[in-house]
Amino acid sequence: MWARKSAIAPLRKNIPAVRAAAVDNAAVAKYTDFVARSGVRINNYIGGRFVAPVAGNYLDNVEPATGEPYSQVGDSDAQDVERAVAAAEEAFAGWSRTAAAERSRILLRIADLIERDIEKLARAESVDTGKPLSLARTLDIPRAASNFRFFATAILHTETEAHVTDNLALNYTLRQPRGIAGLISPWNLPLYLLSWKIAPAIACGNTAVAKPSELTPMTASMLCELCDEAALPAGVLNIVHGTGPNVGAPITAHPKINTISFTGGTVTGRKVAEACAPLFKKVSLELGGKNPTIVFADADLNAAIPGAVRSSFANQGQVCLCGSRIFVERPIYQNFVDGFIDKTAKLRVGDPLEPTTDQGAIVSKTQLDKVKFYIELAQQEGGRIALGGSAPDTINHRCRSGYFLQPTVITGLPVSCRTNREEIFGPVVSITPFDSEEEVVAHANDCDYGLASSVWTQNLSRAHRVAEQIHTGTVWVNCWLLRDLRVPFGGMKQSGVGREGGNEALRFFTEPKNICIAK
Ligand code: NAP
């Protein structure tokens, strides 16, 4: 039943040069080209082995920049999940009792290996998602390595609570691994977000059954090879590839998986919550957003304009934290709009593998169509397309059938229209003027989502005042996407339940147990 110990078996014999010299760009390019030609099959990783789905089915894995399938990914089902759970259960007995120092050493090795292979992973992420190679190289892959490094060291510095009950007893709290964690992630930041779940789950002594998005499975599979090389014991991490209904749903419904960490859309999050509630699973839900960017008249526009352009269009606007509703105080409204459009128009849309590209492809045809639908809707709702709105005409021959869209700026929309309330998750932003602090706080909060916001002002008192009143899990002031792994991360309202990051993650992936000893 077991296949060879390789995720992408036909490739392995062709890439020793890449393995030996990870930063050799010529070798990496050859590797990518080979992937593009060969139609490799991405298999599941179960019990430390790469195995084909039981039913033997595969799905095409499309490169968004070309619109062409370039590999295949396992189309697994509940039988594969069952095997992964059995492997995770068997591994739990040993891994949960492995000393924290040893778990830490293995996770640090994984971090080192991710960094060693940064070029290869960045290229694979760029091909799989359509994101610019430069972004994968500077954000996705380094942050994935940081996630492993952070939790590898965090477990060496934990504290436990103790409570003395007068002269009667001493209580102390053990935080023990919970068992098997189900980890489900989306396509926008594939390795980055998956590692944000895998690292704390296994660092705490749990074992894991993970499902990446079927649209972007490649780097999850490459991570398994690195875990193997780092000597992560078999069965501690298991990856099952396939669709949400066929793999995600069996994971959330499995009675032996008692912890679910999910990142994805709000509609799917609701299904996950419904599946988990009757089984009383511990659940963390990181869901969608419709994030406000607020620019006051006293803001430093030299920082606010590039900051807002980045927060609007990073990863083609496909970051859950992207600001898609910009509110600008009226005295500087026209200046801001002119500066914002000028800077956005300079973003180079094109082949994600070109070093000069700022904006790559949208992840899929379905997602591109959804974004186009909202651009149409915005015009019906009274909006004016001030920039973009259609495909760019500068795409190279290789990418002529890819899923590209110009960064799009819309003005003149009513605050409460659908375009301003529903998550688009693409390179589309609206800009609206406001007249007072009270008014803009009401606009920011007039939304079902509550994930993140950014506020641009040089008035410190106003920054504190506004940040306190906005209903989002994160408020950035004069910055965006600035990351500290110790802080709680997550959303309010329909943006989710629970928090990830730092101690929040360590608490989520452990079970507190109080031990009361009579004096
Ligand atoms: P999605 O459609 O909700 O999918 C997320 C994951 O859930 C995918 O792996 C998906 O598999 C799986 N899934 C689908 N149906 C399922 C089911 N019934 N049971 C269990 N799993 C199921 O989201 P997406 O389109 O991939 O990602 C975009 C969304 O993610 C946006 O809404 C964005 O805001 C959100 N997001 C949130 C955060 C955050 O931290 N809050 C971060 C990133 C993204 P398939 O791929 O097969 O559908």
Coordinates of C-alpha atoms and ligand atoms in Angstrom, one line a residue:
M1 CA 0.0 0.0 0.0
W2 CA 2.9 2.4 0.7
A3 CA 4.4 4.4 -2.1
R4 CA 8.0 5.5 -2.2
K5 CA 9.1 8.0 0.5
S6 CA 8.7 11.0 -1.8
A7 CA 5.9 13.5 -2.2
I8 CA 6.6 14.0 -5.9
A9 CA 8.3 10.7 -6.8
P10 CA 9.1 11.3 -10.4
L11 CA 10.9 14.5 -9.5
R12 CA 13.3 13.2 -6.9
K13 CA 16.0 11.8 -9.1
N14 CA 16.0 15.0 -11.1
I15 CA 16.7 17.5 -8.3
P16 CA 19.9 16.5 -6.4
A17 CA 21.6 19.7 -7.7
V18 CA 18.8 21.8 -6.2
R19 CA 19.0 20.0 -2.9
A20 CA 22.7 20.4 -2.7
A21 CA 22.7 24.1 -3.6
A22 CA 19.4 25.6 -2.5
V23 CA 20.3 29.1 -3.5
D24 CA 21.5 28.2 -7.0
N25 CA 19.0 30.1 -9.0
A26 CA 19.8 28.3 -12.3
A27 CA 19.2 25.0 -10.6
V28 CA 16.0 26.3 -9.0
A29 CA 14.7 27.5 -12.4
K30 CA 15.4 24.1 -13.9
Y31 CA 13.5 22.5 -11.1
T32 CA 10.5 24.8 -11.7
D33 CA 10.6 24.1 -15.4
F34 CA 10.7 20.5 -14.8
V35 CA 7.7 20.7 -12.5
A36 CA 5.9 22.7 -15.2
R37 CA 6.5 20.0 -17.8
S38 CA 6.2 16.7 -15.9
G39 CA 2.7 16.6 -14.4
V40 CA 4.0 15.3 -11.1
R41 CA 1.6 13.9 -8.6
I42 CA 1.4 15.3 -5.0
N43 CA 0.6 12.5 -2.6
N44 CA -0.5 12.4 1.0
Y45 CA 2.0 12.2 3.8
I46 CA 0.8 9.6 6.4
G47 CA 2.8 7.8 9.0
G48 CA 6.1 9.3 7.7
R49 CA 5.5 8.0 4.1
F50 CA 4.2 9.6 0.9
V51 CA 1.2 7.5 -0.2
A52 CA -1.3 7.7 -3.0
P53 CA -5.0 8.4 -2.1
V54 CA -6.7 5.0 -1.3
A55 CA -9.2 5.6 -4.2
G56 CA -6.4 6.5 -6.5
N57 CA -8.0 9.8 -7.7
Y58 CA -6.2 13.0 -8.4
L59 CA -7.1 16.6 -9.3
D60 CA -5.3 19.0 -11.7
N61 CA -3.2 21.6 -9.9
V62 CA -3.4 24.7 -12.0
E63 CA -0.7 27.4 -12.2
P64 CA -2.7 30.7 -11.9
A65 CA -0.2 32.7 -14.0
T66 CA -0.7 30.4 -17.0
G67 CA -4.2 29.0 -16.4
E68 CA -2.7 25.5 -17.2
P69 CA -2.5 22.4 -15.0
Y70 CA 1.2 21.8 -14.1
S71 CA 0.9 19.0 -11.6
Q72 CA -1.7 16.8 -9.9
V73 CA -2.8 16.6 -6.3
G74 CA -4.4 13.7 -4.4
D75 CA -8.2 13.9 -4.4
S76 CA -8.4 12.0 -1.1
D77 CA -11.5 11.1 1.0
A78 CA -12.6 9.8 4.4
Q79 CA -10.6 6.6 4.0
D80 CA -7.3 8.6 3.8
V81 CA -8.3 10.7 6.7
E82 CA -9.0 7.5 8.7
R83 CA -5.4 6.3 7.9
A84 CA -4.0 9.6 8.9
V85 CA -5.9 9.6 12.2
A86 CA -4.6 6.0 12.9
A87 CA -1.0 7.2 12.2
A88 CA -1.4 10.3 14.4
E89 CA -2.9 8.2 17.2
E90 CA -0.1 5.8 17.2
A91 CA 2.5 8.6 17.1
F92 CA 0.8 10.5 20.0
A93 CA 1.9 8.0 22.7
G94 CA 5.6 8.7 22.0
W95 CA 5.5 12.3 20.9
S96 CA 3.4 13.6 23.8
R97 CA 6.0 12.1 26.2
T98 CA 9.0 13.4 24.2
A99 CA 10.9 16.0 26.3
A100 CA 10.2 19.6 25.3
A101 CA 13.9 20.1 24.6
E102 CA 13.9 17.3 22.0
R103 CA 10.7 18.6 20.4
S104 CA 12.3 22.0 20.3
R105 CA 15.5 20.7 18.6
I106 CA 13.4 19.0 15.8
L107 CA 11.3 22.1 15.2
L108 CA 14.5 24.2 15.0
R109 CA 15.9 21.8 12.4
I110 CA 12.7 22.2 10.4
A111 CA 13.1 26.0 10.6
D112 CA 16.7 25.7 9.4
L113 CA 15.8 23.5 6.5
I114 CA 13.0 25.9 5.4
E115 CA 15.6 28.6 5.4
R116 CA 18.1 26.5 3.5
D117 CA 15.4 25.8 0.8
I118 CA 14.0 29.3 0.7
E119 CA 14.5 29.8 -3.0
K120 CA 13.0 26.5 -3.9
L121 CA 10.0 26.9 -1.6
A122 CA 9.5 30.5 -2.7
R123 CA 9.4 29.5 -6.4
A124 CA 7.0 26.6 -5.7
E125 CA 4.7 29.0 -3.7
S126 CA 4.8 31.5 -6.5
V127 CA 4.0 29.0 -9.2
D128 CA 1.2 27.4 -7.1
T129 CA -0.5 30.7 -6.0
G130 CA 0.3 33.2 -8.6
K131 CA 1.9 35.5 -6.0
P132 CA 5.1 37.4 -7.0
L133 CA 8.2 35.4 -6.3
S134 CA 9.7 38.4 -4.5
L135 CA 6.8 38.3 -2.0
A136 CA 7.1 34.6 -1.4
R137 CA 10.8 35.0 -0.9
T138 CA 10.6 37.9 1.5
L139 CA 7.3 37.2 3.4
D140 CA 5.7 33.7 3.0
I141 CA 8.7 31.5 3.4
P142 CA 10.7 33.5 6.0
R143 CA 7.6 33.8 8.1
A144 CA 7.0 30.0 7.9
A145 CA 10.5 29.4 9.2
S146 CA 9.9 32.0 12.0
N147 CA 6.8 30.2 13.0
F148 CA 8.7 27.0 13.7
R149 CA 11.5 28.8 15.4
F150 CA 9.2 30.8 17.6
F151 CA 7.2 27.8 18.9
A152 CA 10.4 25.7 19.2
T153 CA 11.7 28.1 21.7
A154 CA 8.4 29.2 23.3
I155 CA 7.9 25.7 24.7
L156 CA 11.2 26.0 26.6
H157 CA 10.0 29.1 28.5
T158 CA 6.5 28.3 29.7
E159 CA 5.3 28.9 33.2
T160 CA 2.6 27.2 35.1
E161 CA 0.1 28.6 37.6
A162 CA 0.1 27.6 41.2
H163 CA -2.5 28.6 43.8
V164 CA -2.2 28.2 47.5
T165 CA -5.6 27.6 49.2
D166 CA -5.0 29.1 52.7
N167 CA -3.4 26.4 54.8
L168 CA -5.4 23.6 53.2
A169 CA -3.9 22.8 49.8
L170 CA -1.6 23.7 47.0
N171 CA -3.0 23.7 43.4
Y172 CA -0.9 23.7 40.3
T173 CA -1.9 23.5 36.7
L174 CA -0.5 21.1 34.1
R175 CA -0.9 22.0 30.5
Q176 CA -0.9 18.8 28.6
P177 CA -1.1 18.0 24.8
R178 CA -4.7 17.4 23.8
G179 CA -4.2 14.6 21.3
I180 CA -4.8 14.9 17.5
A181 CA -5.3 18.3 16.1
G182 CA -7.1 18.9 12.7
L183 CA -5.5 21.8 10.9
I184 CA -7.3 23.3 7.9
S185 CA -5.8 26.2 5.9
P186 CA -6.6 28.4 2.8
W187 CA -4.8 29.2 -0.4
N188 CA -3.7 32.7 0.0
L189 CA -0.6 32.2 2.2
P190 CA -0.2 28.4 2.0
L191 CA 3.0 27.5 3.9
Y192 CA 2.9 30.6 6.1
L193 CA -0.6 29.9 7.5
L194 CA -0.2 26.1 7.7
S195 CA 3.0 26.5 9.6
W196 CA 1.3 28.9 12.0
K197 CA -0.9 25.9 13.0
I198 CA 1.5 23.0 12.6
A199 CA 4.3 24.5 14.6
P200 CA 2.4 25.3 17.9
A201 CA 0.3 22.1 17.6
I202 CA 3.3 19.7 17.4
A203 CA 5.5 21.8 19.6
C204 CA 3.0 21.3 22.4
G205 CA 3.2 17.5 22.0
N206 CA 0.1 17.0 19.9
T207 CA 0.1 15.1 16.6
A208 CA -1.7 16.6 13.6
V209 CA -3.8 15.8 10.5
A210 CA -3.5 18.8 8.2
K211 CA -5.3 19.7 5.0
P212 CA -3.9 22.5 2.8
S213 CA -6.2 24.1 0.2
E214 CA -6.4 21.8 -2.8
L215 CA -5.6 24.9 -4.9
T216 CA -2.1 25.3 -3.4
P217 CA -0.8 22.0 -2.0
M218 CA 2.8 22.1 -3.3
T219 CA 4.7 23.7 -0.4
A220 CA 2.9 21.7 2.3
S221 CA 4.1 18.6 0.5
M222 CA 7.7 20.0 0.3
L223 CA 7.5 20.7 4.1
C224 CA 6.8 17.0 4.7
E225 CA 10.1 16.2 3.0
L226 CA 11.8 18.7 5.3
C227 CA 10.1 17.2 8.4
D228 CA 11.4 13.8 7.3
E229 CA 14.9 15.2 6.9
A230 CA 14.6 16.8 10.3
A231 CA 13.8 13.4 11.8
L232 CA 10.3 14.3 12.9
P233 CA 8.9 11.0 14.1
A234 CA 6.5 9.3 11.7
G235 CA 2.9 10.1 12.3
V236 CA 3.5 13.4 14.2
L237 CA 2.5 15.4 11.1
N238 CA 0.2 13.9 8.5
I239 CA -1.1 15.8 5.5
V240 CA -4.1 14.7 3.5
H241 CA -4.7 16.5 0.2
G242 CA -8.1 17.0 -1.4
T243 CA -11.2 19.1 -1.3
G244 CA -13.1 20.6 1.6
P245 CA -16.1 18.4 1.4
N246 CA -14.1 15.2 0.9
V247 CA -11.2 15.8 3.3
G248 CA -11.9 18.9 5.4
A249 CA -15.4 17.7 6.5
P250 CA -14.2 14.2 7.6
I251 CA -11.5 15.9 9.6
T252 CA -13.9 18.1 11.4
A253 CA -16.3 15.2 12.0
H254 CA -13.8 12.7 13.1
P255 CA -14.4 11.7 16.8
K256 CA -10.7 11.1 17.5
I257 CA -9.7 14.6 16.4
N258 CA -10.6 16.7 19.4
T259 CA -9.0 20.1 18.4
I260 CA -9.7 22.0 15.2
S261 CA -7.8 25.0 14.0
F262 CA -9.4 26.4 10.9
T263 CA -8.5 29.4 8.7
G264 CA -10.7 30.2 5.7
G265 CA -13.9 32.0 4.7
T266 CA -16.8 32.7 7.1
V267 CA -19.3 30.5 5.2
T268 CA -16.9 27.5 5.6
G269 CA -16.2 28.5 9.1
R270 CA -19.8 28.2 10.0
K271 CA -19.9 24.6 8.6
V272 CA -16.8 23.8 10.6
A273 CA -18.4 25.2 13.8
E274 CA -21.6 23.2 13.1
A275 CA -19.7 20.0 12.6
C276 CA -17.6 20.5 15.8
A277 CA -20.3 21.7 18.2
P278 CA -22.1 18.4 18.8
L279 CA -18.7 16.7 19.4
F280 CA -17.6 19.4 21.9
K281 CA -14.4 20.0 20.0
K282 CA -12.0 22.8 20.9
V283 CA -12.2 25.1 17.9
S284 CA -10.3 28.1 16.6
L285 CA -11.8 29.9 13.6
E286 CA -9.8 32.5 11.7
L287 CA -12.3 33.8 9.1
G288 CA -12.8 36.6 6.6
G289 CA -12.5 40.3 6.9
K290 CA -13.6 43.7 5.4
N291 CA -10.9 45.8 7.0
P292 CA -11.1 49.6 7.2
T293 CA -8.1 51.9 6.6
I294 CA -8.6 55.3 8.2
V295 CA -6.6 58.3 7.2
F296 CA -6.9 61.5 9.3
A297 CA -6.0 64.9 7.9
D298 CA -3.0 65.1 10.2
A299 CA -1.5 61.8 8.8
D300 CA 2.0 61.8 7.3
L301 CA 0.9 61.2 3.7
N302 CA 4.4 60.2 2.7
A303 CA 3.9 57.2 4.9
A304 CA 0.1 56.8 4.7
I305 CA -0.2 56.6 0.9
P306 CA 2.5 53.8 0.4
G307 CA 1.2 52.1 3.5
A308 CA -2.4 52.1 2.2
V309 CA -1.3 51.0 -1.3
R310 CA 0.5 48.0 0.3
S311 CA -2.3 47.1 2.6
S312 CA -4.8 47.3 -0.3
F313 CA -2.9 45.3 -2.9
A314 CA -0.4 43.0 -1.2
N315 CA -0.7 39.5 -2.6
Q316 CA -3.2 40.9 -5.1
G317 CA -5.4 41.9 -2.2
Q318 CA -5.7 38.3 -1.2
V319 CA -4.6 38.7 2.5
C320 CA -7.4 38.4 5.0
L321 CA -5.9 41.6 6.7
C322 CA -5.9 43.7 3.5
G323 CA -7.6 47.0 4.0
S324 CA -10.4 47.1 1.4
R325 CA -12.4 50.2 2.7
I326 CA -10.3 53.4 2.9
F327 CA -11.8 56.3 4.7
V328 CA -10.1 59.7 4.3
E329 CA -10.8 62.9 6.2
R330 CA -12.3 65.4 3.8
P331 CA -9.7 68.2 3.8
I332 CA -7.1 65.8 2.4
Y333 CA -9.4 63.5 0.4
Q334 CA -8.5 64.7 -3.1
N335 CA -4.8 64.9 -2.3
F336 CA -4.9 61.4 -0.9
V337 CA -6.9 59.9 -3.8
D338 CA -4.5 61.5 -6.4
G339 CA -1.4 60.2 -4.6
F340 CA -2.9 56.8 -4.0
I341 CA -3.9 56.4 -7.7
D342 CA -0.5 57.7 -8.8
K343 CA 1.3 55.1 -6.7
T344 CA -1.1 52.3 -7.5
A345 CA -0.8 52.9 -11.3
K346 CA 3.0 52.3 -10.9
L347 CA 2.5 48.8 -9.6
R348 CA 3.8 46.3 -12.2
V349 CA 1.3 43.6 -12.9
G350 CA 2.8 40.5 -14.6
D351 CA 4.5 37.2 -14.6
P352 CA 4.9 36.3 -10.9
L353 CA 8.3 34.8 -11.6
E354 CA 9.7 38.0 -13.0
P355 CA 11.8 39.8 -10.4
T356 CA 10.2 43.2 -11.2
T357 CA 6.6 42.1 -10.7
D358 CA 4.6 43.7 -7.9
Q359 CA 1.2 42.2 -8.7
G360 CA 0.9 38.6 -9.8
A361 CA -2.1 36.5 -10.7
I362 CA -5.4 35.8 -8.9
V363 CA -5.4 32.3 -7.5
S364 CA -8.1 30.8 -9.7
K365 CA -10.6 31.5 -12.4
T366 CA -13.4 31.2 -9.8
Q367 CA -11.8 33.8 -7.6
L368 CA -11.1 36.1 -10.6
D369 CA -14.8 35.8 -11.6
K370 CA -15.9 36.7 -8.1
V371 CA -13.7 39.8 -8.0
K372 CA -15.0 40.9 -11.5
F373 CA -18.6 40.4 -10.2
Y374 CA -17.9 42.9 -7.4
I375 CA -16.4 45.4 -9.8
E376 CA -19.6 45.2 -11.9
L377 CA -21.7 45.5 -8.7
A378 CA -19.8 48.5 -7.5
Q379 CA -20.7 50.4 -10.7
Q380 CA -24.4 49.4 -10.3
E381 CA -24.2 50.7 -6.7
G382 CA -23.0 54.2 -7.9
G383 CA -19.3 53.7 -7.8
R384 CA -16.8 55.1 -10.2
I385 CA -13.8 53.1 -11.4
A386 CA -11.0 55.6 -10.8
L387 CA -8.3 53.1 -11.8
G388 CA -8.1 49.5 -13.2
G389 CA -11.2 47.4 -13.4
S390 CA -10.0 45.1 -16.2
A391 CA -7.2 42.8 -17.2
P392 CA -3.8 44.4 -17.8
D393 CA -2.5 44.5 -21.4
T394 CA 1.1 44.0 -20.5
I395 CA 1.2 40.3 -19.7
N396 CA 3.9 38.2 -21.4
H397 CA 3.3 35.3 -23.7
R398 CA 3.8 32.7 -21.0
C399 CA 1.0 34.2 -19.0
R400 CA -1.4 35.1 -21.7
S401 CA -4.1 32.8 -20.3
G402 CA -3.5 33.5 -16.7
Y403 CA -5.9 35.1 -14.2
F404 CA -4.7 38.7 -14.0
L405 CA -6.5 41.9 -13.0
Q406 CA -5.3 45.4 -12.6
P407 CA -5.4 46.9 -9.1
T408 CA -8.7 48.6 -9.0
V409 CA -9.7 51.8 -7.1
I410 CA -13.4 52.7 -6.7
T411 CA -14.7 56.1 -5.5
G412 CA -18.2 57.5 -4.9
L413 CA -19.7 54.4 -3.3
P414 CA -22.3 54.7 -0.5
V415 CA -20.7 53.5 2.8
S416 CA -23.2 50.8 3.4
C417 CA -23.5 49.2 0.0
R418 CA -22.7 45.5 -0.7
T419 CA -19.3 46.3 -2.3
N420 CA -18.4 48.1 1.0
R421 CA -19.7 45.3 3.3
E422 CA -18.9 42.0 1.6
E423 CA -15.5 40.4 1.4
I424 CA -14.1 40.6 -2.1
F425 CA -10.6 39.2 -1.5
G426 CA -8.9 40.6 -4.5
P427 CA -7.2 43.8 -5.7
V428 CA -10.2 46.1 -5.3
V429 CA -10.4 49.0 -2.8
S430 CA -12.9 51.8 -2.3
I431 CA -12.1 55.3 -1.0
T432 CA -14.7 57.4 0.8
P433 CA -14.4 60.8 2.5
F434 CA -15.4 61.4 6.2
D435 CA -15.9 64.5 8.3
S436 CA -15.4 63.5 11.9
E437 CA -13.8 61.0 14.2
E438 CA -17.2 59.8 15.5
E439 CA -18.5 59.3 12.0
V440 CA -15.5 57.3 10.8
V441 CA -15.5 55.0 13.8
A442 CA -19.2 54.3 13.0
H443 CA -18.3 53.6 9.4
A444 CA -15.5 51.3 10.4
N445 CA -17.8 49.3 12.7
D446 CA -20.7 49.2 10.3
C447 CA -19.8 45.8 9.1
D448 CA -20.3 42.1 10.0
Y449 CA -16.5 41.5 10.1
G450 CA -14.0 42.5 12.7
L451 CA -10.6 41.2 11.8
A452 CA -8.2 44.1 11.4
S453 CA -7.9 47.9 10.8
S454 CA -5.3 50.5 10.3
V455 CA -5.3 54.1 11.4
W456 CA -3.1 56.8 10.1
T457 CA -2.7 59.9 12.3
Q458 CA 0.1 61.9 14.0
N459 CA -2.1 62.7 17.0
L460 CA -1.3 60.1 19.7
S461 CA -4.4 60.8 21.8
R462 CA -6.6 60.3 18.8
A463 CA -4.8 57.1 17.9
H464 CA -5.4 55.6 21.3
R465 CA -9.0 56.8 21.4
V466 CA -9.9 55.5 17.9
A467 CA -8.1 52.2 18.3
E468 CA -10.0 51.5 21.5
Q469 CA -13.4 52.1 19.8
I470 CA -12.8 50.0 16.6
H471 CA -14.3 46.5 16.7
T472 CA -11.4 44.5 15.2
G473 CA -9.0 42.0 16.7
T474 CA -6.0 44.0 15.5
V475 CA -5.6 47.8 15.1
W476 CA -2.4 48.9 13.4
V477 CA -1.5 52.6 13.9
N478 CA 0.8 54.1 11.2
C479 CA 1.7 50.7 10.0
W480 CA 0.2 47.5 8.5
L481 CA 1.1 43.8 8.8
L482 CA 3.8 44.6 11.3
R483 CA 4.3 41.2 13.0
D484 CA 5.2 40.2 16.5
L485 CA 4.7 36.5 17.1
R486 CA 3.9 37.0 20.8
V487 CA 0.7 39.0 20.2
P488 CA -2.8 37.5 20.0
F489 CA -4.1 37.3 16.5
G490 CA -7.7 36.8 15.4
G491 CA -11.0 38.4 14.7
M492 CA -14.3 39.6 16.3
K493 CA -17.8 39.2 15.0
Q494 CA -17.9 37.1 11.8
S495 CA -14.2 37.2 11.5
G496 CA -13.7 34.4 13.9
V497 CA -13.6 32.8 17.3
G498 CA -10.5 32.5 19.4
R499 CA -6.9 33.7 18.9
E500 CA -3.7 32.4 17.5
G501 CA -0.2 33.5 18.3
G502 CA 2.1 33.4 21.3
N503 CA 0.6 32.1 24.5
E504 CA -2.9 32.0 22.9
A505 CA -1.7 29.3 20.6
L506 CA 0.1 27.4 23.4
R507 CA -3.1 27.5 25.5
F508 CA -5.2 26.5 22.6
F509 CA -3.2 23.4 21.8
T510 CA -3.0 22.2 25.5
E511 CA -5.5 21.1 28.0
P512 CA -5.2 22.7 31.5
K513 CA -5.4 20.3 34.4
N514 CA -5.5 21.4 38.0
I515 CA -3.9 19.2 40.6
C516 CA -4.9 19.9 44.2
I517 CA -2.7 18.5 46.9
A518 CA -3.9 18.8 50.5
K519 CA -1.4 20.1 53.0
Ligands
NAP1 P1 -12.4 28.5 2.2 O1 -13.1 28.2 1.0 O2 -13.2 28.7 3.5 O3 -11.4 27.2 2.5 C1 -10.5 27.1 3.6 C2 -10.1 25.7 3.8 O4 -11.3 25.0 4.2 C3 -9.7 25.0 2.5 O5 -8.7 24.1 2.8 C4 -11.0 24.3 2.0 O6 -10.8 23.3 1.2 C5 -11.5 23.8 3.4 N1 -12.9 23.5 3.4 C6 -13.9 23.8 2.5 N2 -15.1 23.2 2.9 C7 -14.9 22.6 4.0 C8 -15.7 21.9 4.9 N3 -17.0 21.7 4.7 N4 -15.1 21.4 6.1 C9 -13.8 21.6 6.3 N5 -13.0 22.3 5.5 C10 -13.5 22.8 4.4 O7 -11.4 29.7 2.1 P2 -10.4 30.0 1.0 O8 -11.2 30.5 -0.2 O9 -9.5 28.9 0.8 O10 -9.6 31.2 1.6 C11 -10.1 32.6 1.6 C12 -10.7 33.0 2.9 O11 -9.9 32.7 4.0 C13 -11.1 34.4 2.9 O12 -12.4 34.6 3.4 C14 -10.0 35.0 3.9 O13 -10.4 36.2 4.5 C15 -9.9 33.9 4.8 N6 -8.6 34.0 5.5 C16 -8.7 34.3 6.9 C17 -7.5 34.4 7.6 C18 -7.5 34.8 9.0 O14 -6.5 34.7 9.7 N7 -8.6 35.3 9.6 C19 -6.3 34.2 6.9 C20 -6.3 33.9 5.6 C21 -7.5 33.7 4.9 P3 -10.9 23.6 -0.4 O15 -9.6 24.3 -0.8 O16 -10.9 22.3 -1.1 O17 -12.1 24.4 -0.6

